[in-house]
PDB file of C-alpha atoms and ligand atoms in Angstrom:
ATOM      1  CA  MET A   1      97.775  -5.255-178.281  1.00 70.00           C
ATOM      2  CA  ASP A   2      99.044  -4.554-174.872  1.00 88.00           C
ATOM      3  CA  ALA A   3      96.481  -6.443-172.760  1.00 96.00           C
ATOM      4  CA  LEU A   4      95.157  -9.964-172.985  1.00 98.00           C
ATOM      5  CA  ILE A   5      91.875 -10.164-170.208  1.00 98.00           C
ATOM      6  CA  TYR A   6      89.741 -12.999-169.149  1.00 98.00           C
ATOM      7  CA  LEU A   7      86.832 -11.551-166.504  1.00 98.00           C
ATOM      8  CA  ASN A   8      84.773 -13.869-164.509  1.00 98.00           C
ATOM      9  CA  GLY A   9      86.357 -16.831-167.241  1.00 98.00           C
ATOM     10  CA  GLU A  10      85.227 -14.888-170.284  1.00 98.00           C
ATOM     11  CA  LYS A  11      87.765 -13.369-172.971  1.00 98.00           C
ATOM     12  CA  VAL A  12      86.741 -10.147-173.188  1.00 98.00           C
ATOM     13  CA  ASP A  13      87.987  -6.734-174.751  1.00 97.00           C
ATOM     14  CA  TYR A  14      89.595  -3.882-172.970  1.00 95.00           C
ATOM     15  CA  GLU A  15      86.600  -1.286-173.427  1.00 94.00           C
ATOM     16  CA  ASN A  16      84.278  -4.462-172.380  1.00 94.00           C
ATOM     17  CA  ALA A  17      86.483  -5.455-169.228  1.00 97.00           C
ATOM     18  CA  LYS A  18      83.764  -3.676-166.787  1.00 97.00           C
ATOM     19  CA  VAL A  19      82.732  -4.487-162.941  1.00 98.00           C
ATOM     20  CA  SER A  20      80.034  -3.112-161.036  1.00 98.00           C
ATOM     21  CA  VAL A  21      80.570  -0.316-159.247  1.00 98.00           C
ATOM     22  CA  GLU A  22      78.810  -1.863-156.077  1.00 98.00           C
ATOM     23  CA  ASP A  23      82.027  -4.190-156.663  1.00 98.00           C
ATOM     24  CA  ARG A  24      83.535  -5.026-153.035  1.00 98.00           C
ATOM     25  CA  GLY A  25      87.245  -4.716-154.850  1.00 98.00           C
ATOM     26  CA  PHE A  26      86.183  -1.298-155.648  1.00 98.00           C
ATOM     27  CA  LEU A  27      83.634  -0.082-152.128  1.00 98.00           C
ATOM     28  CA  PHE A  28      86.284  -1.917-149.634  1.00 98.00           C
ATOM     29  CA  GLY A  29      89.164  -3.062-151.296  1.00 98.00           C
ATOM     30  CA  ASP A  30      87.842  -6.336-150.508  1.00 98.00           C
ATOM     31  CA  GLY A  31      90.072  -8.986-152.471  1.00 98.00           C
ATOM     32  CA  ILE A  32      93.015 -10.429-152.679  1.00 99.00           C
ATOM     33  CA  TYR A  33      95.670 -10.508-156.146  1.00 99.00           C
ATOM     34  CA  GLU A  34      98.249 -12.323-157.481  1.00 99.00           C
ATOM     35  CA  VAL A  35     100.948 -11.296-160.041  1.00 99.00           C
ATOM     36  CA  ILE A  36     102.777 -14.277-161.289  1.00 98.00           C
ATOM     37  CA  ARG A  37     105.617 -13.777-163.843  1.00 98.00           C
ATOM     38  CA  VAL A  38     106.145 -15.755-166.932  1.00 98.00           C
ATOM     39  CA  TYR A  39     109.734 -16.289-168.769  1.00 98.00           C
ATOM     40  CA  ASN A  40     109.998 -17.380-172.227  1.00 97.00           C
ATOM     41  CA  GLY A  41     106.600 -18.609-172.047  1.00 97.00           C
ATOM     42  CA  ARG A  42     107.373 -20.918-168.516  1.00 98.00           C
ATOM     43  CA  PHE A  43     105.906 -19.648-165.531  1.00 98.00           C
ATOM     44  CA  PHE A  44     107.477 -19.025-162.581  1.00 98.00           C
ATOM     45  CA  TYR A  45     106.358 -21.011-159.800  1.00 98.00           C
ATOM     46  CA  LEU A  46     102.530 -20.698-160.631  1.00 98.00           C
ATOM     47  CA  ASN A  47     101.843 -23.435-158.310  1.00 98.00           C
ATOM     48  CA  ARG A  48     103.741 -21.017-155.174  1.00 98.00           C
ATOM     49  CA  HIS A  49     101.059 -18.256-156.256  1.00 98.00           C
ATOM     50  CA  ILE A  50      98.016 -20.149-156.563  1.00 98.00           C
ATOM     51  CA  GLU A  51      98.865 -21.718-153.054  1.00 98.00           C
ATOM     52  CA  ARG A  52      99.068 -18.366-152.010  1.00 98.00           C
ATOM     53  CA  LEU A  53      95.794 -17.245-153.166  1.00 99.00           C
ATOM     54  CA  LYS A  54      94.472 -20.291-151.881  1.00 98.00           C
ATOM     55  CA  LYS A  55      95.720 -19.096-148.429  1.00 98.00           C
ATOM     56  CA  GLY A  56      94.787 -15.526-148.636  1.00 98.00           C
ATOM     57  CA  ALA A  57      91.097 -16.174-149.708  1.00 98.00           C
ATOM     58  CA  GLU A  58      90.977 -18.646-146.261  1.00 98.00           C
ATOM     59  CA  GLN A  59      92.217 -15.690-143.973  1.00 98.00           C
ATOM     60  CA  ILE A  60      89.808 -13.495-144.867  1.00 98.00           C
ATOM     61  CA  TYR A  61      87.064 -15.997-145.775  1.00 98.00           C
ATOM     62  CA  LEU A  62      86.448 -15.358-149.126  1.00 98.00           C
ATOM     63  CA  ASP A  63      85.153 -18.836-150.912  1.00 98.00           C
ATOM     64  CA  LEU A  64      86.579 -19.230-154.537  1.00 98.00           C
ATOM     65  CA  ASP A  65      83.593 -20.205-156.241  1.00 98.00           C
ATOM     66  CA  PHE A  66      84.516 -20.485-159.599  1.00 98.00           C
ATOM     67  CA  GLY A  67      86.956 -23.033-158.798  1.00 98.00           C
ATOM     68  CA  VAL A  68      90.969 -22.932-158.755  1.00 98.00           C
ATOM     69  CA  GLU A  69      91.429 -25.456-161.395  1.00 98.00           C
ATOM     70  CA  ASN A  70      89.383 -23.261-163.322  1.00 98.00           C
ATOM     71  CA  LEU A  71      91.641 -20.053-162.863  1.00 98.00           C
ATOM     72  CA  VAL A  72      94.635 -22.095-163.499  1.00 98.00           C
ATOM     73  CA  GLU A  73      93.260 -23.301-166.798  1.00 98.00           C
ATOM     74  CA  THR A  74      92.429 -19.961-167.480  1.00 98.00           C
ATOM     75  CA  ILE A  75      95.841 -18.423-166.828  1.00 98.00           C
ATOM     76  CA  LYS A  76      97.254 -20.904-168.749  1.00 98.00           C
ATOM     77  CA  LYS A  77      94.932 -20.288-171.826  1.00 98.00           C
ATOM     78  CA  ALA A  78      95.059 -16.626-171.622  1.00 98.00           C
ATOM     79  CA  VAL A  79      99.063 -16.605-171.683  1.00 98.00           C
ATOM     80  CA  LYS A  80      98.929 -19.204-174.721  1.00 98.00           C
ATOM     81  CA  GLU A  81      96.629 -16.719-176.596  1.00 98.00           C
ATOM     82  CA  SER A  82      98.284 -13.796-175.954  1.00 97.00           C
ATOM     83  CA  GLY A  83     101.476 -15.192-177.546  1.00 97.00           C
ATOM     84  CA  PHE A  84     103.853 -12.929-175.131  1.00 97.00           C
ATOM     85  CA  LYS A  85     106.884 -15.175-174.368  1.00 97.00           C
ATOM     86  CA  ASP A  86     107.678 -12.549-171.829  1.00 97.00           C
ATOM     87  CA  ALA A  87     104.425 -11.832-169.565  1.00 98.00           C
ATOM     88  CA  SER A  88     102.902 -10.838-166.282  1.00 98.00           C
ATOM     89  CA  VAL A  89      99.951 -11.922-165.334  1.00 98.00           C
ATOM     90  CA  TYR A  90      97.607 -10.280-162.814  1.00 99.00           C
ATOM     91  CA  VAL A  91      95.139 -12.215-161.283  1.00 99.00           C
ATOM     92  CA  GLN A  92      92.541 -10.262-158.872  1.00 99.00           C
ATOM     93  CA  VAL A  93      89.388 -12.275-157.223  1.00 99.00           C
ATOM     94  CA  THR A  94      87.130  -9.455-154.955  1.00 99.00           C
ATOM     95  CA  ARG A  95      83.862 -10.545-152.919  1.00 98.00           C
ATOM     96  CA  GLY A  96      81.865  -9.232-155.912  1.00 98.00           C
ATOM     97  CA  ALA A  97      79.128  -7.185-156.241  1.00 98.00           C
ATOM     98  CA  ALA A  98      76.510  -6.018-153.354  1.00 98.00           C
ATOM     99  CA  PRO A  99      74.887  -3.205-151.822  1.00 98.00           C
ATOM    100  CA  ARG A 100      77.392  -1.587-149.748  1.00 98.00           C
ATOM    101  CA  GLN A 101      77.001  -2.859-146.145  1.00 98.00           C
ATOM    102  CA  HIS A 102      80.458  -4.147-144.066  1.00 98.00           C
ATOM    103  CA  ALA A 103      79.088  -7.469-143.093  1.00 98.00           C
ATOM    104  CA  PHE A 104      79.385  -9.832-145.767  1.00 98.00           C
ATOM    105  CA  PRO A 105      76.816  -9.941-148.259  1.00 97.00           C
ATOM    106  CA  SER A 106      75.297 -14.088-149.000  1.00 93.00           C
ATOM    107  CA  ASN A 107      74.660 -15.175-152.065  1.00 90.00           C
ATOM    108  CA  THR A 108      77.193 -13.272-153.910  1.00 97.00           C
ATOM    109  CA  LYS A 109      79.979 -14.361-156.600  1.00 98.00           C
ATOM    110  CA  CYS A 110      83.524 -13.841-157.063  1.00 98.00           C
ATOM    111  CA  THR A 111      84.410 -11.146-159.497  1.00 98.00           C
ATOM    112  CA  TRP A 112      87.541 -12.939-160.739  1.00 98.00           C
ATOM    113  CA  LEU A 113      90.216 -10.849-162.998  1.00 98.00           C
ATOM    114  CA  VAL A 114      93.234 -12.208-165.538  1.00 99.00           C
ATOM    115  CA  ILE A 115      95.503  -9.621-167.360  1.00 98.00           C
ATOM    116  CA  VAL A 116      98.037 -11.125-169.487  1.00 98.00           C
ATOM    117  CA  ARG A 117     100.502  -8.212-170.538  1.00 98.00           C
ATOM    118  CA  GLU A 118     103.752  -8.109-172.113  1.00 98.00           C
ATOM    119  CA  VAL A 119     107.224  -7.592-170.133  1.00 97.00           C
ATOM    120  CA  LYS A 120     110.300  -5.509-171.355  1.00 93.00           C
ATOM    121  CA  PRO A 121     112.810  -6.190-168.831  1.00 89.00           C
ATOM    122  CA  GLN A 122     113.967  -3.277-166.823  1.00 93.00           C
ATOM    123  CA  PRO A 123     117.252  -1.747-167.540  1.00 96.00           C
ATOM    124  CA  GLN A 124     120.459  -3.783-167.302  1.00 96.00           C
ATOM    125  CA  GLU A 125     122.090  -0.789-165.751  1.00 98.00           C
ATOM    126  CA  TYR A 126     119.838  -1.669-162.966  1.00 98.00           C
ATOM    127  CA  TYR A 127     121.120  -4.780-162.046  1.00 97.00           C
ATOM    128  CA  GLU A 128     124.537  -4.182-162.766  1.00 98.00           C
ATOM    129  CA  ASN A 129     125.393  -0.660-160.914  1.00 98.00           C
ATOM    130  CA  GLY A 130     122.272  -0.841-158.621  1.00 98.00           C
ATOM    131  CA  VAL A 131     119.890   1.253-157.418  1.00 98.00           C
ATOM    132  CA  MET A 132     118.698   3.698-154.899  1.00 98.00           C
ATOM    133  CA  ALA A 133     116.288   3.278-152.042  1.00 99.00           C
ATOM    134  CA  ILE A 134     114.828   5.588-149.319  1.00 99.00           C
ATOM    135  CA  THR A 135     113.400   4.066-145.975  1.00 99.00           C
ATOM    136  CA  VAL A 136     109.344   5.338-144.960  1.00 98.00           C
ATOM    137  CA  PRO A 137     107.709   4.129-141.828  1.00 98.00           C
ATOM    138  CA  ASP A 138     105.661   1.085-142.218  1.00 98.00           C
ATOM    139  CA  GLU A 139     101.949   2.458-141.864  1.00 97.00           C
ATOM    140  CA  ARG A 140     100.306  -0.372-142.889  1.00 98.00           C
ATOM    141  CA  TRP A 141      97.990  -2.921-140.841  1.00 98.00           C
ATOM    142  CA  THR A 142      99.248  -5.945-139.081  1.00 98.00           C
ATOM    143  CA  ARG A 143      98.296  -8.482-141.851  1.00 98.00           C
ATOM    144  CA  CYS A 144     100.788  -8.136-144.386  1.00 98.00           C
ATOM    145  CA  ASN A 145     101.163 -11.526-145.073  1.00 98.00           C
ATOM    146  CA  ILE A 146      97.631 -11.489-147.374  1.00 98.00           C
ATOM    147  CA  LYS A 147      97.973 -10.047-150.830  1.00 98.00           C
ATOM    148  CA  THR A 148      95.313  -7.816-150.408  1.00 98.00           C
ATOM    149  CA  VAL A 149      94.196  -5.185-152.839  1.00 98.00           C
ATOM    150  CA  GLN A 150      94.406  -3.012-150.679  1.00 98.00           C
ATOM    151  CA  LEU A 151      97.893  -1.071-151.203  1.00 98.00           C
ATOM    152  CA  LEU A 152      97.647   2.683-150.344  1.00 98.00           C
ATOM    153  CA  ALA A 153      99.725   2.894-148.027  1.00 98.00           C
ATOM    154  CA  ASN A 154     102.021   0.593-150.603  1.00 98.00           C
ATOM    155  CA  CYS A 155     101.854   3.130-152.894  1.00 98.00           C
ATOM    156  CA  ILE A 156     102.135   6.280-150.742  1.00 98.00           C
ATOM    157  CA  ALA A 157     105.445   4.408-150.315  1.00 98.00           C
ATOM    158  CA  LYS A 158     106.489   4.188-154.020  1.00 98.00           C
ATOM    159  CA  GLU A 159     105.724   7.755-154.415  1.00 98.00           C
ATOM    160  CA  LYS A 160     107.767   9.015-151.738  1.00 98.00           C
ATOM    161  CA  ALA A 161     110.507   7.041-153.604  1.00 98.00           C
ATOM    162  CA  LYS A 162     109.718   8.338-156.978  1.00 98.00           C
ATOM    163  CA  ARG A 163     109.506  11.864-155.745  1.00 98.00           C
ATOM    164  CA  ALA A 164     113.207  11.029-154.165  1.00 98.00           C
ATOM    165  CA  GLY A 165     114.446   9.966-157.602  1.00 98.00           C
ATOM    166  CA  ALA A 166     114.838   6.027-155.986  1.00 98.00           C
ATOM    167  CA  TYR A 167     113.659   2.791-156.955  1.00 98.00           C
ATOM    168  CA  GLU A 168     112.077   1.467-153.684  1.00 99.00           C
ATOM    169  CA  ALA A 169     111.063   2.497-150.622  1.00 99.00           C
ATOM    170  CA  ILE A 170     112.009   0.465-147.544  1.00 99.00           C
ATOM    171  CA  PHE A 171     109.531   0.221-145.065  1.00 99.00           C
ATOM    172  CA  HIS A 172     110.589   0.389-141.059  1.00 98.00           C
ATOM    173  CA  ARG A 173     108.066  -0.707-138.132  1.00 98.00           C
ATOM    174  CA  GLY A 174     109.292   1.112-135.197  1.00 98.00           C
ATOM    175  CA  ASP A 175     113.479   0.402-135.730  1.00 98.00           C
ATOM    176  CA  ILE A 176     112.784  -2.680-137.167  1.00 98.00           C
ATOM    177  CA  ILE A 177     113.000  -3.185-141.263  1.00 99.00           C
ATOM    178  CA  THR A 178     110.163  -5.460-142.366  1.00 99.00           C
ATOM    179  CA  GLU A 179     109.738  -5.267-146.485  1.00 99.00           C
ATOM    180  CA  ALA A 180     109.696  -3.058-148.965  1.00 99.00           C
ATOM    181  CA  SER A 181     106.614  -1.270-150.895  1.00 99.00           C
ATOM    182  CA  SER A 182     106.290  -4.329-153.601  1.00 98.00           C
ATOM    183  CA  SER A 183     109.621  -6.467-152.696  1.00 99.00           C
ATOM    184  CA  ASN A 184     111.389  -8.456-149.988  1.00 99.00           C
ATOM    185  CA  VAL A 185     114.571  -6.799-148.362  1.00 99.00           C
ATOM    186  CA  PHE A 186     117.812  -8.826-147.902  1.00 99.00           C
ATOM    187  CA  MET A 187     121.122  -7.757-146.250  1.00 98.00           C
ATOM    188  CA  VAL A 188     124.609  -9.063-145.847  1.00 98.00           C
ATOM    189  CA  LYS A 189     127.112  -8.553-143.029  1.00 98.00           C
ATOM    190  CA  ASP A 190     130.066 -10.115-142.749  1.00 98.00           C
ATOM    191  CA  GLY A 191     129.035 -12.771-145.637  1.00 98.00           C
ATOM    192  CA  LYS A 192     125.429 -13.619-143.155  1.00 98.00           C
ATOM    193  CA  ILE A 193     122.742 -13.261-145.038  1.00 99.00           C
ATOM    194  CA  PHE A 194     119.240 -11.812-143.087  1.00 99.00           C
ATOM    195  CA  THR A 195     115.846 -11.439-144.006  1.00 99.00           C
ATOM    196  CA  HIS A 196     112.730 -10.546-142.175  1.00 98.00           C
ATOM    197  CA  PRO A 197     111.172 -13.741-140.992  1.00 98.00           C
ATOM    198  CA  ALA A 198     107.936 -14.882-142.859  1.00 98.00           C
ATOM    199  CA  ASN A 199     105.766 -13.827-140.530  1.00 98.00           C
ATOM    200  CA  ASN A 200     102.198 -11.453-140.194  1.00 98.00           C
ATOM    201  CA  LEU A 201     104.093  -7.966-141.073  1.00 98.00           C
ATOM    202  CA  ILE A 202     105.877  -9.335-144.419  1.00 99.00           C
ATOM    203  CA  LEU A 203     104.191 -10.433-147.373  1.00 98.00           C
ATOM    204  CA  HIS A 204     105.825 -14.403-147.726  1.00 98.00           C
ATOM    205  CA  GLY A 205     107.328 -13.442-151.291  1.00 98.00           C
ATOM    206  CA  ILE A 206     107.875 -16.456-154.187  1.00 98.00           C
ATOM    207  CA  THR A 207     110.902 -14.360-155.136  1.00 98.00           C
ATOM    208  CA  ARG A 208     111.998 -14.378-151.701  1.00 99.00           C
ATOM    209  CA  TYR A 209     111.418 -18.253-151.121  1.00 98.00           C
ATOM    210  CA  ALA A 210     113.243 -18.934-154.926  1.00 98.00           C
ATOM    211  CA  VAL A 211     116.143 -16.774-153.287  1.00 98.00           C
ATOM    212  CA  LEU A 212     116.261 -18.690-149.505  1.00 98.00           C
ATOM    213  CA  GLU A 213     116.653 -22.227-151.520  1.00 98.00           C
ATOM    214  CA  ILE A 214     119.830 -20.336-153.754  1.00 98.00           C
ATOM    215  CA  ILE A 215     121.041 -19.401-150.342  1.00 98.00           C
ATOM    216  CA  LYS A 216     121.073 -22.771-148.941  1.00 98.00           C
ATOM    217  CA  ASN A 217     122.687 -24.701-152.134  1.00 98.00           C
ATOM    218  CA  ASN A 218     125.044 -22.298-152.253  1.00 98.00           C
ATOM    219  CA  ASN A 219     125.806 -22.706-148.334  1.00 98.00           C
ATOM    220  CA  PHE A 220     125.845 -19.268-147.486  1.00 98.00           C
ATOM    221  CA  GLU A 221     124.741 -18.730-143.932  1.00 98.00           C
ATOM    222  CA  LEU A 222     120.933 -17.149-143.597  1.00 98.00           C
ATOM    223  CA  TYR A 223     119.074 -15.568-140.736  1.00 98.00           C
ATOM    224  CA  GLU A 224     115.603 -15.422-141.013  1.00 98.00           C
ATOM    225  CA  GLU A 225     115.478 -12.717-138.432  1.00 98.00           C
ATOM    226  CA  THR A 226     114.649  -9.255-137.811  1.00 98.00           C
ATOM    227  CA  PHE A 227     117.426  -6.635-138.107  1.00 98.00           C
ATOM    228  CA  SER A 228     117.307  -2.688-137.063  1.00 98.00           C
ATOM    229  CA  LYS A 229     116.793   0.519-139.490  1.00 98.00           C
ATOM    230  CA  GLU A 230     120.815   0.932-138.199  1.00 98.00           C
ATOM    231  CA  LYS A 231     121.932  -2.695-138.891  1.00 98.00           C
ATOM    232  CA  LEU A 232     120.653  -1.884-142.872  1.00 98.00           C
ATOM    233  CA  PHE A 233     122.814   1.164-142.944  1.00 98.00           C
ATOM    234  CA  GLU A 234     125.913  -0.884-141.855  1.00 98.00           C
ATOM    235  CA  ALA A 235     125.596  -3.959-144.280  1.00 98.00           C
ATOM    236  CA  ASP A 236     127.817  -4.783-146.671  1.00 98.00           C
ATOM    237  CA  GLU A 237     125.042  -5.526-149.132  1.00 98.00           C
ATOM    238  CA  VAL A 238     121.729  -4.807-149.424  1.00 99.00           C
ATOM    239  CA  PHE A 239     119.196  -6.316-152.594  1.00 99.00           C
ATOM    240  CA  LEU A 240     115.646  -6.767-153.028  1.00 99.00           C
ATOM    241  CA  THR A 241     113.521  -9.492-154.657  1.00 99.00           C
ATOM    242  CA  GLY A 242     110.197  -9.497-156.033  1.00 98.00           C
ATOM    243  CA  THR A 243     107.994 -10.645-159.057  1.00 98.00           C
ATOM    244  CA  MET A 244     108.748  -7.895-161.186  1.00 98.00           C
ATOM    245  CA  THR A 245     111.689  -6.868-159.105  1.00 98.00           C
ATOM    246  CA  GLU A 246     113.578  -9.947-159.264  1.00 98.00           C
ATOM    247  CA  VAL A 247     116.927  -9.378-156.988  1.00 98.00           C
ATOM    248  CA  MET A 248     118.188  -6.109-157.057  1.00 98.00           C
ATOM    249  CA  PRO A 249     121.472  -4.768-155.333  1.00 98.00           C
ATOM    250  CA  ILE A 250     120.437  -1.926-153.668  1.00 99.00           C
ATOM    251  CA  VAL A 251     123.416   0.494-153.666  1.00 98.00           C
ATOM    252  CA  LYS A 252     122.280   3.666-151.459  1.00 98.00           C
ATOM    253  CA  ILE A 253     120.120   4.399-149.097  1.00 98.00           C
ATOM    254  CA  ASP A 254     118.357   7.816-147.725  1.00 98.00           C
ATOM    255  CA  GLY A 255     121.805   9.082-149.867  1.00 98.00           C
ATOM    256  CA  LYS A 256     123.812   6.879-147.562  1.00 98.00           C
ATOM    257  CA  ILE A 257     126.339   4.588-149.302  1.00 98.00           C
ATOM    258  CA  ILE A 258     125.912   0.605-148.657  1.00 98.00           C
ATOM    259  CA  GLY A 259     128.728  -1.097-148.632  1.00 98.00           C
ATOM    260  CA  ASP A 260     131.071  -0.515-151.568  1.00 97.00           C
ATOM    261  CA  GLY A 261     128.437   1.545-153.512  1.00 98.00           C
ATOM    262  CA  VAL A 262     128.768  -1.258-155.933  1.00 98.00           C
ATOM    263  CA  PRO A 263     126.648  -4.711-155.991  1.00 98.00           C
ATOM    264  CA  GLY A 264     128.652  -6.913-153.783  1.00 98.00           C
ATOM    265  CA  LYS A 265     129.702 -10.671-154.008  1.00 98.00           C
ATOM    266  CA  ILE A 266     126.867 -12.630-152.514  1.00 98.00           C
ATOM    267  CA  THR A 267     124.116 -10.434-154.130  1.00 98.00           C
ATOM    268  CA  MET A 268     125.932 -10.770-157.760  1.00 98.00           C
ATOM    269  CA  LYS A 269     126.072 -14.738-157.358  1.00 98.00           C
ATOM    270  CA  ILE A 270     122.193 -15.183-156.361  1.00 98.00           C
ATOM    271  CA  MET A 271     121.612 -12.957-159.260  1.00 98.00           C
ATOM    272  CA  GLU A 272     123.011 -15.164-161.253  1.00 98.00           C
ATOM    273  CA  ASP A 273     121.376 -18.041-159.973  1.00 98.00           C
ATOM    274  CA  PHE A 274     117.921 -16.216-159.902  1.00 98.00           C
ATOM    275  CA  ARG A 275     118.790 -15.805-163.858  1.00 98.00           C
ATOM    276  CA  ARG A 276     119.908 -19.794-164.431  1.00 98.00           C
ATOM    277  CA  LEU A 277     116.720 -20.265-162.415  1.00 98.00           C
ATOM    278  CA  THR A 278     114.184 -18.163-164.415  1.00 98.00           C
ATOM    279  CA  GLU A 279     115.959 -19.802-167.836  1.00 97.00           C
ATOM    280  CA  THR A 280     114.528 -23.596-166.639  1.00 96.00           C
ATOM    281  CA  ILE A 281     111.649 -23.598-164.124  1.00 94.00           C
ATOM    282  CA  ASP A 282     107.880 -24.137-165.013  1.00 91.00           C
ATOM    283  CA  CYS A 283     105.762 -25.460-162.464  1.00 96.00           C
TER     284      CYS A 283
HETATM  285  N1  PDD B   1     104.184  -7.079-155.020  1.00 82.21           N
HETATM  286  N2  PDD B   1     106.178  -7.280-150.379  1.00 82.21           N
HETATM  287  C1  PDD B   1     104.910  -6.869-150.870  1.00 82.21           C
HETATM  288  C2  PDD B   1     104.790  -5.442-150.347  1.00 82.21           C
HETATM  289  C3  PDD B   1     104.911  -7.118-152.704  1.00 82.21           C
HETATM  290  O1  PDD B   1     103.835  -6.392-153.289  1.00 82.21           O
HETATM  291  C4  PDD B   1     105.260  -8.032-153.404  1.00 82.21           C
HETATM  292  C5  PDD B   1     104.967  -8.215-154.295  1.00 82.21           C
HETATM  293  C6  PDD B   1     106.564  -8.392-152.469  1.00 82.21           C
HETATM  294  C7  PDD B   1     107.223 -10.313-153.513  1.00 82.21           C
HETATM  295  O2  PDD B   1     106.719 -10.682-153.515  1.00 82.21           O
HETATM  296  P1  PDD B   1     106.717 -12.082-154.584  1.00 82.21           P
HETATM  297  O3  PDD B   1     108.380 -12.618-154.755  1.00 82.21           O
HETATM  298  O4  PDD B   1     105.356 -12.785-154.422  1.00 82.21           O
HETATM  299  O5  PDD B   1     106.054 -11.430-155.929  1.00 82.21           O
HETATM  300  C8  PDD B   1     106.889  -8.533-151.330  1.00 82.21           C
HETATM  301  C9  PDD B   1     103.711  -7.626-156.392  1.00 82.21           C
HETATM  302  C10 PDD B   1     104.549  -8.431-157.788  1.00 82.21           C
HETATM  303  C11 PDD B   1     102.794  -6.078-157.085  1.00 82.21           C
HETATM  304  O6  PDD B   1     102.144  -6.144-155.623  1.00 82.21           O
HETATM  305  O7  PDD B   1     102.848  -6.058-158.152  1.00 82.21           O
END
């Protein structure tokens, strides 16, 4: 079994997991999602993912009519039934199916989906040697804090990275580095750690928050401040954070070597503490 699926609270086979052609997720991208990681049967901040989903729902005026408790129970049940120790849980909620019109329909029930898949760890050499990134203009809307399923700009950016043989595409809005196509961006200069403030221009990553806590516990100097593309290239260290990315060192951007071209000391300490956290956390 590759994936275990619950659709609208019911367990369904892959072949029978179908939604309406008039689902607003399909027609308008009118929905939100979460990707949650399970390590050795333990959730990595499921509670924070649920809080973010609730906040996103409020921001798009989406009533989670099936009940958040119901969703949490379904997620837990699905992970248990899958038998996967290391898993990803994809959760998507849309405004449901209705004849196509832009304004929100009344009396439509949400479509809600939970997919559990087994996760194979990324190649160890990515973490040991670091990976490459490219920079691309941030062409998304200005409400990037909402984890909406409208990800075309992110998909185009990631495709550009793939075609360039890079791991990730780092967005710049004008001259300012925001985040990356599916991860947040940190940079280190002279022992100081910088990351874009958690405003409307980035997703407030769950991994980002976990890393901020690690940074504080290490008494590293942290600046949640914007920084320019130029500063990114002058950085001593650059790394990404994300649910599937974890903490990933970047050693080359647009063909230019970052720092010494190997994962830096601060990045490695954060990676080590993050790994430890994944071995203990369950909430
Ligand atoms: N993406 N920024 C963007 C644009 C993202 O899509 C993601 C996550 C992150 C990191 O957030 P978190 O630490 O909560 O995973 C930042 C998910 C994993 C995805 O789309 O698959």
